[in-house]
mmCIF file of N, CA and C in Angstrom:
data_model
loop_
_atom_site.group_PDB
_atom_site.id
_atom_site.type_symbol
_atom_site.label_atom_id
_atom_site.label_comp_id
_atom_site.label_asym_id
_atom_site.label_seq_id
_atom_site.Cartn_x
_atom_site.Cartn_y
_atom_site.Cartn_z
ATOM 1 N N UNK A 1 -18.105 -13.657 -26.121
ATOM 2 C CA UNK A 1 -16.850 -13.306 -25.416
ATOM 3 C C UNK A 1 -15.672 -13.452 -26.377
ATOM 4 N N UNK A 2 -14.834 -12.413 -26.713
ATOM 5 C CA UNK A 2 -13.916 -12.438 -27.451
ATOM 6 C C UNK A 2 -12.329 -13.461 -27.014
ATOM 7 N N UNK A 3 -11.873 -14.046 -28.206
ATOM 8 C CA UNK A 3 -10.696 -15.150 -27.750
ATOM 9 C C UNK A 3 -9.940 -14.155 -26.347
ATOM 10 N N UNK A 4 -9.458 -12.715 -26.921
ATOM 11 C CA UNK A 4 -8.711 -12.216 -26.251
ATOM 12 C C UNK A 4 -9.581 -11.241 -25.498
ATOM 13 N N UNK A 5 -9.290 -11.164 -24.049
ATOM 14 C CA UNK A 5 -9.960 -9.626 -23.906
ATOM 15 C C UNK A 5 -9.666 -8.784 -23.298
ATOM 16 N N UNK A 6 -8.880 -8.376 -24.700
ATOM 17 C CA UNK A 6 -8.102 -6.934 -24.460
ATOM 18 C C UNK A 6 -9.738 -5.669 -24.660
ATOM 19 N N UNK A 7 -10.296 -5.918 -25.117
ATOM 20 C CA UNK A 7 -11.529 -5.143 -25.275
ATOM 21 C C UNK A 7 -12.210 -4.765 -24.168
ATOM 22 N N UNK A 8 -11.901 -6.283 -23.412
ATOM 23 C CA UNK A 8 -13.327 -6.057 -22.384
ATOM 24 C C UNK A 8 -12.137 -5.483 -21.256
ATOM 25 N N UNK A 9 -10.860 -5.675 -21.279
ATOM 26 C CA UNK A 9 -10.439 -5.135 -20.495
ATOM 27 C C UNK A 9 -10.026 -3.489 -20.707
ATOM 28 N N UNK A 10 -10.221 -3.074 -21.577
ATOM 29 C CA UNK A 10 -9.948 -1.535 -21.846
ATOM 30 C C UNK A 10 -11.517 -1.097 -21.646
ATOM 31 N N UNK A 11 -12.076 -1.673 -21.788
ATOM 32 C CA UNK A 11 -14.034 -1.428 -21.369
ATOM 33 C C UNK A 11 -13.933 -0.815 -19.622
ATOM 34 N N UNK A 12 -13.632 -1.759 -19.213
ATOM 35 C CA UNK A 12 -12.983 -2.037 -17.600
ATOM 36 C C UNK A 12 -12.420 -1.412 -16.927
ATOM 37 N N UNK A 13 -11.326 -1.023 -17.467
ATOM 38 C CA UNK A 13 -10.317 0.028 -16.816
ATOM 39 C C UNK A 13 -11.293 1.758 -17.605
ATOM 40 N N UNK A 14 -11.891 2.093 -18.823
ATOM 41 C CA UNK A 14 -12.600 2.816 -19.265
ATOM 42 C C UNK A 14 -13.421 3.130 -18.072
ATOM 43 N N UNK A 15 -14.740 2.332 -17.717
ATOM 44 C CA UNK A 15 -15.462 2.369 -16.437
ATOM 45 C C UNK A 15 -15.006 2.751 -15.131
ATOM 46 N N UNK A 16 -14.049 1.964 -15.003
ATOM 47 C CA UNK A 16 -13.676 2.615 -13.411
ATOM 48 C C UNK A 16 -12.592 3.748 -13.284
ATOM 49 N N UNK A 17 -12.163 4.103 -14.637
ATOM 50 C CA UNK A 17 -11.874 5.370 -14.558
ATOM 51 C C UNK A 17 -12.593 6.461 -14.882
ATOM 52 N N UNK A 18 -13.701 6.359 -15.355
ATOM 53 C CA UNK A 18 -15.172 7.185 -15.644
ATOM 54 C C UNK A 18 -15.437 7.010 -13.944
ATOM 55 N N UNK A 19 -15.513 6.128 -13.630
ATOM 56 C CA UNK A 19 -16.693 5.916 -11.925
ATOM 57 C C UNK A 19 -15.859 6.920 -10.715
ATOM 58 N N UNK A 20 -14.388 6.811 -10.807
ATOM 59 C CA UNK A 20 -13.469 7.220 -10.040
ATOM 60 C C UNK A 20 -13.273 9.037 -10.634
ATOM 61 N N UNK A 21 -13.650 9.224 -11.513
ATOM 62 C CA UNK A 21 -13.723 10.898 -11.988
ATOM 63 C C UNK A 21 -15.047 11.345 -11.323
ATOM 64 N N UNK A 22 -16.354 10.740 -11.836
ATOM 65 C CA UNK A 22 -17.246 11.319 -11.258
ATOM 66 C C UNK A 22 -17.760 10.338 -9.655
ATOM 67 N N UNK A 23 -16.922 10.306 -8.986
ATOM 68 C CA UNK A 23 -17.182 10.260 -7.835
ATOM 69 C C UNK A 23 -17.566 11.174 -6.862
#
């Protein structure tokens, strides 16, 4: 797990804006 997670949070918002397109 990274100190910061700006990664996992652009991962995150990436996904559920992928999930919310192909809905």
């Amino acid at each position: 797990m990274p100190l910061d997670g700006a990664p996992d949070r652009a991962a995150i918002r990436l996904s559920q804006f992928i999930a919310l397109f192909y809905q």
